[in-house]
Short mmCIF file of C-alpha atoms and ligand atoms in Angstrom, two decimals:
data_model
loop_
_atom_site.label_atom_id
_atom_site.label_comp_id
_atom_site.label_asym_id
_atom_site.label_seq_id
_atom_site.Cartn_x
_atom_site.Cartn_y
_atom_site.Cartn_z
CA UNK A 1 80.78 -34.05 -22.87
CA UNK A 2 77.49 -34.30 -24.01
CA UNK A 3 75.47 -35.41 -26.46
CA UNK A 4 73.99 -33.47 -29.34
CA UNK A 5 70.37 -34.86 -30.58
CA UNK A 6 67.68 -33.34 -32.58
CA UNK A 7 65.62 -30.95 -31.94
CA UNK A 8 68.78 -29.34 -30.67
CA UNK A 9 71.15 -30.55 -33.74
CA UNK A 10 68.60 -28.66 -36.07
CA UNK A 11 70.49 -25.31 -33.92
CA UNK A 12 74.13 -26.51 -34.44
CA UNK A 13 73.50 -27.09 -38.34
CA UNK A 14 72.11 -24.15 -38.55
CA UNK A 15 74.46 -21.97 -37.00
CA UNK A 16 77.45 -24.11 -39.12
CA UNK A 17 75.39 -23.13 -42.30
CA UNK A 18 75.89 -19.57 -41.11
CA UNK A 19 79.51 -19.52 -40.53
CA UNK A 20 80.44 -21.14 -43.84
CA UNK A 21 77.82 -18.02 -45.28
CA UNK A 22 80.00 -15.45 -43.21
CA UNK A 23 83.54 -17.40 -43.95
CA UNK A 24 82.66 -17.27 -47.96
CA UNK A 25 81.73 -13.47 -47.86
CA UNK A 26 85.29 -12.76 -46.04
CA UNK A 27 86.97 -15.03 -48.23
CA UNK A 28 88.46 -17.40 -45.42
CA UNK A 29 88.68 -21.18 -46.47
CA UNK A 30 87.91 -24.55 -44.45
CA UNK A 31 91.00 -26.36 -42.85
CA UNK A 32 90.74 -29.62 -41.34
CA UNK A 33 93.46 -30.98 -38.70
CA UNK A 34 93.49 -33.89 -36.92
CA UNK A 35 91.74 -34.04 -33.19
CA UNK A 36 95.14 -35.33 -32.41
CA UNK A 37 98.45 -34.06 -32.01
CA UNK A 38 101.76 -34.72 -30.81
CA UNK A 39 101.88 -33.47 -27.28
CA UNK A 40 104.86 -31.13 -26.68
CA UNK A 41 103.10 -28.91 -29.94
CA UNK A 42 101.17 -27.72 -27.31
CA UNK A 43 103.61 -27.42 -24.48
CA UNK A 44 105.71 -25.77 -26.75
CA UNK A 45 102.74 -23.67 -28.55
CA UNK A 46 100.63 -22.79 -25.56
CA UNK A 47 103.00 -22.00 -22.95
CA UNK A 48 104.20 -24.28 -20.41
CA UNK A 49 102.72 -22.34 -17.36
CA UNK A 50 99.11 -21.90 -18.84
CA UNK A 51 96.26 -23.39 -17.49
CA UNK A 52 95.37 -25.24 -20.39
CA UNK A 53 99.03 -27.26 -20.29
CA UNK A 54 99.06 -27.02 -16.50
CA UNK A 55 96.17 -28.83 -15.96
CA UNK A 56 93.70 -28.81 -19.22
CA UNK A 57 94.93 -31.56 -21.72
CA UNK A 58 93.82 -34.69 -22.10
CA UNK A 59 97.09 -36.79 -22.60
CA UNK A 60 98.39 -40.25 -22.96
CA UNK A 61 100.93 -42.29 -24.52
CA UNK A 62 100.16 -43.78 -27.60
CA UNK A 63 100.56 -47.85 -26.90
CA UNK A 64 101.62 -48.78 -29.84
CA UNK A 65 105.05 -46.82 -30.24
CA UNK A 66 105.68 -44.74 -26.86
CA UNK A 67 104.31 -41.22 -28.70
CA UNK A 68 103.11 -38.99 -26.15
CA UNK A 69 99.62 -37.30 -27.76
CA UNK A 70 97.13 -34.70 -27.07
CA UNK A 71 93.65 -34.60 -27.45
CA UNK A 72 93.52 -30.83 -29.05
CA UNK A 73 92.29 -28.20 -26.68
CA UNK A 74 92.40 -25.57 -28.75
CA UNK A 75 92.48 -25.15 -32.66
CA UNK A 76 96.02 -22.28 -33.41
CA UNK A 77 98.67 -25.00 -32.98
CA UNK A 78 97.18 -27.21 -34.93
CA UNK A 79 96.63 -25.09 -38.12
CA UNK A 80 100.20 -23.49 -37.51
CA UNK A 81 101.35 -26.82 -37.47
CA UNK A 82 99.77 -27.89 -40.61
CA UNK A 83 100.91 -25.04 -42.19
CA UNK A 84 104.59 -25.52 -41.18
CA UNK A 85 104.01 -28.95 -42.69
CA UNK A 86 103.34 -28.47 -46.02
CA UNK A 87 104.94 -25.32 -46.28
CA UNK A 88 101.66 -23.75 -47.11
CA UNK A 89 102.52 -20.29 -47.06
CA UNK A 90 105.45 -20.48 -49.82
CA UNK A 91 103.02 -18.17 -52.31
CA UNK A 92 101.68 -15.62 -49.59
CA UNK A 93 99.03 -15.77 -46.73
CA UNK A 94 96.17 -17.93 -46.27
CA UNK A 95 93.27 -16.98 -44.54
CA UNK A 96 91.38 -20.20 -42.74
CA UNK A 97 88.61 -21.32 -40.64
CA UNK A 98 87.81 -24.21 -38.83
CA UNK A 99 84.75 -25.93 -36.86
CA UNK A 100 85.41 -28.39 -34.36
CA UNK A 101 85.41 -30.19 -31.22
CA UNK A 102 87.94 -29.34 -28.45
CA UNK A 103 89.25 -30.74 -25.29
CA UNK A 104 90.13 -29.58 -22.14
CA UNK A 105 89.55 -31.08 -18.38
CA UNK A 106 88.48 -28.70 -16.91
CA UNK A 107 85.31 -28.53 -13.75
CA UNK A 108 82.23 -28.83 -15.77
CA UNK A 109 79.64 -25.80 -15.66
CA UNK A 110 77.36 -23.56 -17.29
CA UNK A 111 79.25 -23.01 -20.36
CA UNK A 112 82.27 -24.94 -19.81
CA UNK A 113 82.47 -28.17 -20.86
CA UNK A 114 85.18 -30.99 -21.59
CA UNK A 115 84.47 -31.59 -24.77
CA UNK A 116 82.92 -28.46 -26.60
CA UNK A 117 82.93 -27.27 -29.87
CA UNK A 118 84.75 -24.10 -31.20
CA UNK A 119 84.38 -22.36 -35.03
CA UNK A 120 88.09 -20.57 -35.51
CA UNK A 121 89.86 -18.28 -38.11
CA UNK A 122 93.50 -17.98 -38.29
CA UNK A 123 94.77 -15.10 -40.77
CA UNK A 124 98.81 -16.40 -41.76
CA UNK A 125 101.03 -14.38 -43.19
CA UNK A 126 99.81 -10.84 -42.71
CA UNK A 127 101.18 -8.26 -40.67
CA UNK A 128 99.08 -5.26 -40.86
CA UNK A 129 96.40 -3.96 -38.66
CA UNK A 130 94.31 -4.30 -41.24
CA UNK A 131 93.78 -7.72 -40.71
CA UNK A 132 93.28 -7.48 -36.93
CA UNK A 133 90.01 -5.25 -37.81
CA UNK A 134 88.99 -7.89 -40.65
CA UNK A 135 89.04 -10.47 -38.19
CA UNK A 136 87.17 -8.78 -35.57
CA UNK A 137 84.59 -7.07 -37.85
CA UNK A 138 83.97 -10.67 -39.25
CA UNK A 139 82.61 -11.20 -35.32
CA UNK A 140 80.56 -8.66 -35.17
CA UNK A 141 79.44 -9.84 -38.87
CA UNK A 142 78.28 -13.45 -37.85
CA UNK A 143 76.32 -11.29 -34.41
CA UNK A 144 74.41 -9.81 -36.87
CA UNK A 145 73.68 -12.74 -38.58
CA UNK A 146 72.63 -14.87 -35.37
CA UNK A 147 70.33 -11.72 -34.33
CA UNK A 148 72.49 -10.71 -30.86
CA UNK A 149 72.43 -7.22 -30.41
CA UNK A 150 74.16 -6.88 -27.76
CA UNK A 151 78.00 -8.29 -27.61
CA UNK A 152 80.53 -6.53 -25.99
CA UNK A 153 84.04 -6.40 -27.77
CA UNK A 154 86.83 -5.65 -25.26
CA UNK A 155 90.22 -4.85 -26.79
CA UNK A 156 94.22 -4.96 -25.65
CA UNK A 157 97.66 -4.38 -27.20
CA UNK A 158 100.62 -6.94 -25.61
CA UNK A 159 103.20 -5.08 -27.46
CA UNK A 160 106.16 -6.96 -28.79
CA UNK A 161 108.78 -9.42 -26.27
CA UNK A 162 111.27 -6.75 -25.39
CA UNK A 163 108.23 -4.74 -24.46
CA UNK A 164 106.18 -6.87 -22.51
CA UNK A 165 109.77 -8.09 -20.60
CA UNK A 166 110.45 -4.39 -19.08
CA UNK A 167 106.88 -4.58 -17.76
CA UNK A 168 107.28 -7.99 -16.46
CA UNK A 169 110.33 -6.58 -14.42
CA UNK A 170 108.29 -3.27 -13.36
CA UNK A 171 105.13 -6.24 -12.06
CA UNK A 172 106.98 -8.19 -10.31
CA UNK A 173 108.24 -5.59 -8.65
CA UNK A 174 104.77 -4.08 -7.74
CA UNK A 175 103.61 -8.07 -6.34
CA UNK A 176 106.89 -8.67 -4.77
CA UNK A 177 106.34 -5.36 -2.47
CA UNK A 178 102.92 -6.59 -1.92
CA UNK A 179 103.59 -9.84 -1.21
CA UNK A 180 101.76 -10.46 1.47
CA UNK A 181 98.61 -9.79 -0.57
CA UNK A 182 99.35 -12.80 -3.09
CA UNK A 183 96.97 -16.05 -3.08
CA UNK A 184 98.89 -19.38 -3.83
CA UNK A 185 98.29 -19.71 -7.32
CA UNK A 186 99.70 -15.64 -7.46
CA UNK A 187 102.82 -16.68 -5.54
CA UNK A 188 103.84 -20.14 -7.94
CA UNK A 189 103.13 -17.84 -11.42
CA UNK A 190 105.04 -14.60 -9.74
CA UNK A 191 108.24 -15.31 -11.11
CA UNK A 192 107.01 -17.69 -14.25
CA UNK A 193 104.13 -15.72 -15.20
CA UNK A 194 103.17 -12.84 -13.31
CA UNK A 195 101.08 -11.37 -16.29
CA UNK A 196 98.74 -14.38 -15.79
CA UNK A 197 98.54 -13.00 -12.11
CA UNK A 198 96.15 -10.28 -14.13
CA UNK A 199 93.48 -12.64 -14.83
CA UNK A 200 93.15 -13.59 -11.70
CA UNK A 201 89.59 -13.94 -10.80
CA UNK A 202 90.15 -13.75 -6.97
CA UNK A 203 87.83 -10.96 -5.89
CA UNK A 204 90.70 -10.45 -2.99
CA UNK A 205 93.19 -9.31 -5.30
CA UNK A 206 91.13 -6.87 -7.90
CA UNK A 207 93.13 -4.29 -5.86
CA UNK A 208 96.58 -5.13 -6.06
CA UNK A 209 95.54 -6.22 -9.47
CA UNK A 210 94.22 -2.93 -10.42
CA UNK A 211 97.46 -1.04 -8.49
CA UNK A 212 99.56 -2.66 -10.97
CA UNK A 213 101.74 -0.83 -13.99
CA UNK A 214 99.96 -1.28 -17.24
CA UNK A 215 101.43 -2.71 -20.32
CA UNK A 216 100.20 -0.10 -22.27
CA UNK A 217 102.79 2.54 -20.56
CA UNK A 218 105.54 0.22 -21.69
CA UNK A 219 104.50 -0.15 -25.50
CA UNK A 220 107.13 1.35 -28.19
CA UNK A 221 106.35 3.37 -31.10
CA UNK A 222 105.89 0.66 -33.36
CA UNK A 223 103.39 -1.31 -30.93
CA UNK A 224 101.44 2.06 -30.11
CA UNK A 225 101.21 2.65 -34.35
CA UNK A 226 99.46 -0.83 -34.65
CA UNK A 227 97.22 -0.29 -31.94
CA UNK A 228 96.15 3.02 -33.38
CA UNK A 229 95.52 2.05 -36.43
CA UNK A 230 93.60 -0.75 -35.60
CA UNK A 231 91.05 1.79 -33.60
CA UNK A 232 91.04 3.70 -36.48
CA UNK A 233 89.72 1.25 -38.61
CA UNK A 234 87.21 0.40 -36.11
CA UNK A 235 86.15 3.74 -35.18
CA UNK A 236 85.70 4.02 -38.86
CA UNK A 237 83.63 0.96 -39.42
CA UNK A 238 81.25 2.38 -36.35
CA UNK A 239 82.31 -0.98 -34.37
CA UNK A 240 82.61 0.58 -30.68
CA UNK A 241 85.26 -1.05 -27.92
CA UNK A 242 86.36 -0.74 -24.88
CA UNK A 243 90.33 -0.47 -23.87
CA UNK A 244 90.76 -3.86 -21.13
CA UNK A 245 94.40 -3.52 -19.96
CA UNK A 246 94.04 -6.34 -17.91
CA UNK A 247 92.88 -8.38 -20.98
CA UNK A 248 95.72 -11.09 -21.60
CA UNK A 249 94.59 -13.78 -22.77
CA UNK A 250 95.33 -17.42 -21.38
CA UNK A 251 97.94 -18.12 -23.74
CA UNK A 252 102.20 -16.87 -23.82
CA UNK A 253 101.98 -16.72 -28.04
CA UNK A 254 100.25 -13.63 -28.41
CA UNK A 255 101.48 -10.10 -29.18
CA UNK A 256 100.44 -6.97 -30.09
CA UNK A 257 96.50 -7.22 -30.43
CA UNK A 258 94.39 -9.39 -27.94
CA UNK A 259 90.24 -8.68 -28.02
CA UNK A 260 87.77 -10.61 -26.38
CA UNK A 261 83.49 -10.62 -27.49
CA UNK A 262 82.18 -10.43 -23.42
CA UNK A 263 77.74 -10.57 -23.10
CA UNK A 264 76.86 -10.71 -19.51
CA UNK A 265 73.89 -12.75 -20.10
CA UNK A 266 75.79 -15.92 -19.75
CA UNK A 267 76.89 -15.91 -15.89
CA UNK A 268 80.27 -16.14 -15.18
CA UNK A 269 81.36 -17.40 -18.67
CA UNK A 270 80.59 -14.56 -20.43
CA UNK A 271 83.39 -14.44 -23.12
CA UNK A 272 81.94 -15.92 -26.48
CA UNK A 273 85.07 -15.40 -28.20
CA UNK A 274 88.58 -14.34 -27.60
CA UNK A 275 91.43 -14.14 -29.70
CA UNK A 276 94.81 -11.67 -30.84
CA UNK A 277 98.28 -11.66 -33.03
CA UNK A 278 100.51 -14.34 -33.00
CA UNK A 279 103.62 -13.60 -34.61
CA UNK A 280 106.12 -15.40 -33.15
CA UNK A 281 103.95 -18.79 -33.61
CA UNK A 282 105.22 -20.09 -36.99
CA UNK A 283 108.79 -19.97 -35.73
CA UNK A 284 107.95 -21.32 -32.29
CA UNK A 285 106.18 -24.58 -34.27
CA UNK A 286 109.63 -24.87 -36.58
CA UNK A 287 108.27 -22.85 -39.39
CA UNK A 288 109.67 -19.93 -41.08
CA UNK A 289 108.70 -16.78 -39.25
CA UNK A 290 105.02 -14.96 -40.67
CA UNK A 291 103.05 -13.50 -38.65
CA UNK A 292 99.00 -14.33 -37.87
CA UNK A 293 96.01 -13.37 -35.89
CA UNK A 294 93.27 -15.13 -35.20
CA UNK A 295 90.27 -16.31 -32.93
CA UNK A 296 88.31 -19.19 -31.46
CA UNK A 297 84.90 -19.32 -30.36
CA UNK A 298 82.53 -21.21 -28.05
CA UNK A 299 79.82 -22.57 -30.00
CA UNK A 300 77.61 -23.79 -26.91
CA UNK A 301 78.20 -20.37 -25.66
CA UNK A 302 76.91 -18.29 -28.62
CA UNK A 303 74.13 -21.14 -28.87
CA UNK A 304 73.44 -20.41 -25.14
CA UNK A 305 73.07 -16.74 -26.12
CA UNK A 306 71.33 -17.13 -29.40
CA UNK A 307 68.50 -19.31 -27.51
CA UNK A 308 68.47 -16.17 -25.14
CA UNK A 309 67.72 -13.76 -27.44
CA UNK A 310 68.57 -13.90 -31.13
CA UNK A 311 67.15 -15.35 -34.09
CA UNK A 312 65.06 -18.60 -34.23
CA UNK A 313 66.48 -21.03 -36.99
CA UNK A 314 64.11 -22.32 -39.32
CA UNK A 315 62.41 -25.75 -38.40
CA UNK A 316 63.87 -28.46 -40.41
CA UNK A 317 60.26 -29.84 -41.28
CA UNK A 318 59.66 -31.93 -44.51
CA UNK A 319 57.59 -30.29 -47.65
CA UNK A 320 55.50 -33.29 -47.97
CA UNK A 321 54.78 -36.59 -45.94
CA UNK A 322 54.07 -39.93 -47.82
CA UNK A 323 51.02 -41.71 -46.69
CA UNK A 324 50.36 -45.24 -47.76
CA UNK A 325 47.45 -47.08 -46.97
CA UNK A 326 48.30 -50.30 -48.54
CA UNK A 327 51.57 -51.83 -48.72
CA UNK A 328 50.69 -52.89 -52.11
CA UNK A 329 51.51 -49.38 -53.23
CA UNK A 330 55.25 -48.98 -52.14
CA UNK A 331 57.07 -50.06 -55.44
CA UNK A 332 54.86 -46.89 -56.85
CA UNK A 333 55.09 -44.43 -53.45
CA UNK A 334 59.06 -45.28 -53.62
CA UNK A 335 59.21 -44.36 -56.90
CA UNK A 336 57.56 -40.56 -56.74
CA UNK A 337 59.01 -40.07 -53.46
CA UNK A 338 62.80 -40.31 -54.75
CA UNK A 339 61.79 -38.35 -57.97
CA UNK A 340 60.95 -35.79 -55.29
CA UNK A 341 63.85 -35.77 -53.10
CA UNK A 342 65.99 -35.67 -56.63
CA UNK A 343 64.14 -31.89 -57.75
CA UNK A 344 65.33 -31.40 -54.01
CA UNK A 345 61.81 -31.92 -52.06
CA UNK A 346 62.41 -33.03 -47.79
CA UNK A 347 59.92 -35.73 -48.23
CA UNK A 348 59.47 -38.01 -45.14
CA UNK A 349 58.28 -41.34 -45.96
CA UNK A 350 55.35 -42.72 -43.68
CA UNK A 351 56.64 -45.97 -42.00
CA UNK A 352 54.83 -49.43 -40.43
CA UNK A 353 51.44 -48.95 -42.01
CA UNK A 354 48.50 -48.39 -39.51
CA UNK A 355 45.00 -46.65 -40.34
CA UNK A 356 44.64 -43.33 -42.63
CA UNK A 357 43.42 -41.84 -39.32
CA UNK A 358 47.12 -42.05 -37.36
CA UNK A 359 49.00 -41.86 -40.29
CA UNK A 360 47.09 -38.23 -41.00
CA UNK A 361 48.03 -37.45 -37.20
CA UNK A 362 52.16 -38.67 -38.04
CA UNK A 363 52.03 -35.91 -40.69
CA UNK A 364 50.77 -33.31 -38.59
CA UNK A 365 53.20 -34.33 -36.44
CA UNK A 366 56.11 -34.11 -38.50
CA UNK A 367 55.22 -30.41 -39.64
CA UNK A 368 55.18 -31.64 -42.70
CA UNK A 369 53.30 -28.61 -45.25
CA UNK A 370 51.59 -31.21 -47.52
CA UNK A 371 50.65 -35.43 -47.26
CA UNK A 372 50.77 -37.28 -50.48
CA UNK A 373 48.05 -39.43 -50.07
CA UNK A 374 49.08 -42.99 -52.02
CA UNK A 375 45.34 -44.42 -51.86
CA UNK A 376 43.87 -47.04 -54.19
CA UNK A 377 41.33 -45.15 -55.97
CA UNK A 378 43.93 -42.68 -56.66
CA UNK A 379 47.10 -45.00 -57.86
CA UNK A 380 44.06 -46.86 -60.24
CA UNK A 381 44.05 -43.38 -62.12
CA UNK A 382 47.11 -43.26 -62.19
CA UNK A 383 47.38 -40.01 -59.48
CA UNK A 384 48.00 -39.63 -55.51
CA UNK A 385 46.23 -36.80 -53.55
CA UNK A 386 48.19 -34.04 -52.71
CA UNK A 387 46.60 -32.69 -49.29
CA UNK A 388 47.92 -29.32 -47.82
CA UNK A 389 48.46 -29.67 -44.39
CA UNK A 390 48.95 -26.06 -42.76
CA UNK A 391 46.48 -23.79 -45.02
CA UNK A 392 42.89 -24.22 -44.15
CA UNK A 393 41.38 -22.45 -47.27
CA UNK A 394 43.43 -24.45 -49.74
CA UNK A 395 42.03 -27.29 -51.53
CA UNK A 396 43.05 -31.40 -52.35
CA UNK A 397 44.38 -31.84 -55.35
CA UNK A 398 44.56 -34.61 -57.31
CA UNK A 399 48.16 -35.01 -59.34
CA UNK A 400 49.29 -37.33 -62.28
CA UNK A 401 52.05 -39.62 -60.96
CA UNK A 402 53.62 -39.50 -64.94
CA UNK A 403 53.89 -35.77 -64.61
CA UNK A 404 55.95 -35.64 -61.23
CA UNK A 405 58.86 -33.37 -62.59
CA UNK A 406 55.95 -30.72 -63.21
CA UNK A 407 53.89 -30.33 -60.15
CA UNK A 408 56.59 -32.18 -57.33
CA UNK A 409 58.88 -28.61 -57.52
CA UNK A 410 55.47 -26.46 -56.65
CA UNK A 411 55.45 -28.37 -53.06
CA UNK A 412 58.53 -27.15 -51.80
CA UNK A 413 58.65 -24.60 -48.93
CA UNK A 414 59.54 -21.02 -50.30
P1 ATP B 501 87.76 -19.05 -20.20
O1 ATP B 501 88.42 -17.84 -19.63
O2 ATP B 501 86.26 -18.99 -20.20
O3 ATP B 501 88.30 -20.33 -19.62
P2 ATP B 501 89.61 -19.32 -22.37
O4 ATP B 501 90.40 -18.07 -22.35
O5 ATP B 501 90.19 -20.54 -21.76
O6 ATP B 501 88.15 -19.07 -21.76
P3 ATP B 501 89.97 -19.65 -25.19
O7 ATP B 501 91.05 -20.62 -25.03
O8 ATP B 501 90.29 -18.28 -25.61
O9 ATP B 501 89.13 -19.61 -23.83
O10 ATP B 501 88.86 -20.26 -26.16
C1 ATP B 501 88.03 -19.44 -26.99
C2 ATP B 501 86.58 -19.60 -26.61
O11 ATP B 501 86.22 -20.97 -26.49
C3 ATP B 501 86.21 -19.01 -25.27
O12 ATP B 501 85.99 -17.64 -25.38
C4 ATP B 501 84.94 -19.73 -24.93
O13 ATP B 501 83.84 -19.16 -25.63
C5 ATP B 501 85.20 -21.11 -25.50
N1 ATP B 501 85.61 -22.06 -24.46
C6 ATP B 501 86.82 -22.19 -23.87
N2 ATP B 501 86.84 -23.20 -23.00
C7 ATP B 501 85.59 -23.76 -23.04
C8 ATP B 501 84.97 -24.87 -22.38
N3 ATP B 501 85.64 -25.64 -21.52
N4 ATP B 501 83.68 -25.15 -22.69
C9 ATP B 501 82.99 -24.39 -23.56
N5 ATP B 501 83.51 -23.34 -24.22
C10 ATP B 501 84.81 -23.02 -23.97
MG1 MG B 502 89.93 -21.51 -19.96
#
């Protein structure tokens, strides 16, 4: 879990800023949930032979009245929940995003945290394939944004239950005549999972793994119509992908379409974002059936990436810094600083006195474009020095203190 300070947090505003941009364009609005929820949502949600409930969750039993609760580790249940609720969908979809933290114990690394941070959209109510492509394009939408180039989307269709249950049989088939070829963890999901036994990331296995009968030979008409016309749309937009049949996805409530956004500039956790359909999740939670998509994203991962190689936020610096020579002059300095910060100036006030000479150097410091220079001679006519800081061939100037509203707005960073 770590901490988040400045100059870092200037990053993490930034790239918030830039989702709520992206989120407004689409048309997507902010949900809020609590980090807590009651346990078996997740069992329930999630899947009870996933590795997030296996061995992810933070959970304990609430002291007071015997509840057993979750520490989120992922954002979907959570909004489906909410939704279920307050019976949110009565007058058609609703198209959300969120931004928070989430938990999960898992080994710390490069990447993978305990508590880390993930922006998410969930799309309720919609069944097309239209939406699947809205909610992907929106990805490559915020890439853009950040500056990366270079992110790899990776698509998959699960079909529908009925679908995916015929290929289960025809799997464990394949594993159970290669048995002896299994690892441990292979053998436990075989009969409980065995389409988790895909992700495997056992090196050993990639064979057997890549022996085994593909989903995609098992899909209906209906499924194979969806999955079309989502890679018409995309072919359309120009948004290229590759077909991953051994793309999953960690958790049992998706159908239909899965896609992960893969860079391999990040090691071994190179998936930025992952997400798919969800239709049988409103039902699952106690809701009436609708059907949703939706994704969740790593912030430290795209942050990891962005540092890497895509844009440079803007340095939060401060238009003008306050310098005041004499204490005497505060009642006056307070007053034209907060007429400033109300015509929506950054102005950093100079703190604990000390000589012109440092206080000059704490304004260089701060990056600060101009000081306003609160000396005596100046406040006796009624005016404080306005000193640029960052453009050699401009001049002092000297400004009237009564006419504030008029100059203070020319000081502020274009
Ligand atoms: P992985 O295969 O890396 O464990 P996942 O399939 O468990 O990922 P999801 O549950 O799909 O991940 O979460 C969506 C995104 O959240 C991931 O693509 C990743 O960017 C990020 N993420 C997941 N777990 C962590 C973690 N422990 N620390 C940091 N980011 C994470
Ligand atoms: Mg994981």
């Amino acid at each position: 879990m770590n901490d988040i300070l400045p100059p870092d947090s200037a990053r993490w505003e930034w790239f918030e800023d830039t989702v709520r941009r992206l989120m407004r364009r689409y048309a997507y609005q902010n949900v809020r949930t609590p980090i807590v929820e009651h346990t078996p949502l997740f069992v329930r949600g999630l899947g009870e032979v996933t590795d997030i409930v296996e061995k992810e969750m933070y959970s304990f039993v609430d002291s007071m009245n015997g509840d057993p609760l979750t520490l989120r580790p992922e954002g979907t249940a959570g909004v489906v929940r909410a939704m279920v609720e307050h019976n949110a969908l009565y007058d058609g979809g609703k198209r959300l995003f969120y931004i928070g933290p989430m938990f999960r114990h898992e080994r710390p690394q490069r990447g993978r945290y305990r508590q880390f941070h993930q922006v998410g959209v969930e799309a309720l109510g919609y069944a097309g394939p239209e939406v699947d492509a809205e909610v992907i394009l929106m990805c490559r939408a915020l890439w853009q944004d950040l500056g990366l180039g270079e992110v790899r989307l990776d698509i998959n269709s699960l079909g529908q239950a009925d679908e995916r249950r015929a290929h289960r049989a025809a799997l464990i088939a394949h594993f159970e005549a290669n048995a002896e070829l299994l690892d441990e963890e292979a053998r436990r999901r075989l009969h409980s999972n065995p389409l988790r036994i895909l992700d495997t990331k056992n090196p050993a296995m990639q064979p057997l793994v890549e022996a085994a009968p593909q989903l995609m030979g098992y899909l209906g008409e209906a499924s194979l119509k969806h999955f079309d016309a989502l890679r018409a749309m995309l072919d359309a937009a120009g948004q290229p992908y590759r077909i991953n049949p051994r793309l999953v996805r960690g958790m049992d409530y998706y159908n239909l379409t899965v896609f992960e956004w893969v860079t391999d500039k990040l090691g071994a956790q190179g998936t930025i974002c992952g997400g798919g359909r969800y239709d049988g999740l409103m039902e699952m939670v106690g809701g009436k059936p609708a059907p949703g998509i939706g994704w969740g994203m790593g912030i430290e991962r795209v942050l990891d990436l962005v540092q890497q190689l895509g844009a440079s936020p803007p340095a939060p610096v401060p238009d003008a810094y306050a310098i005041v020579p004499d204490a005497a002059a505060l009642p006056v300095v307070i007053r034209t600083v907060e007429a400033l910060r109300a015509a929506g100036l950054a102005v950093q006030l100079h703190v604990g006195g000390g000589s012109m000479k440092s206080q000059f150097k704490r304004a260089d410091a701060s990056g600060a474009r101009h000081a306003l220079v609160f000396g005596g001679d100046e406040l006796a006519r009624g005016e404080v020095a306005v000193k640029p800081l960052r453009d050699a061939a401009a001049a002092q100037t000297a400004q009237a203190l009564a006419d504030v509203a008029t100059w203070g707005p020319l000081l502020r960073t274009p």
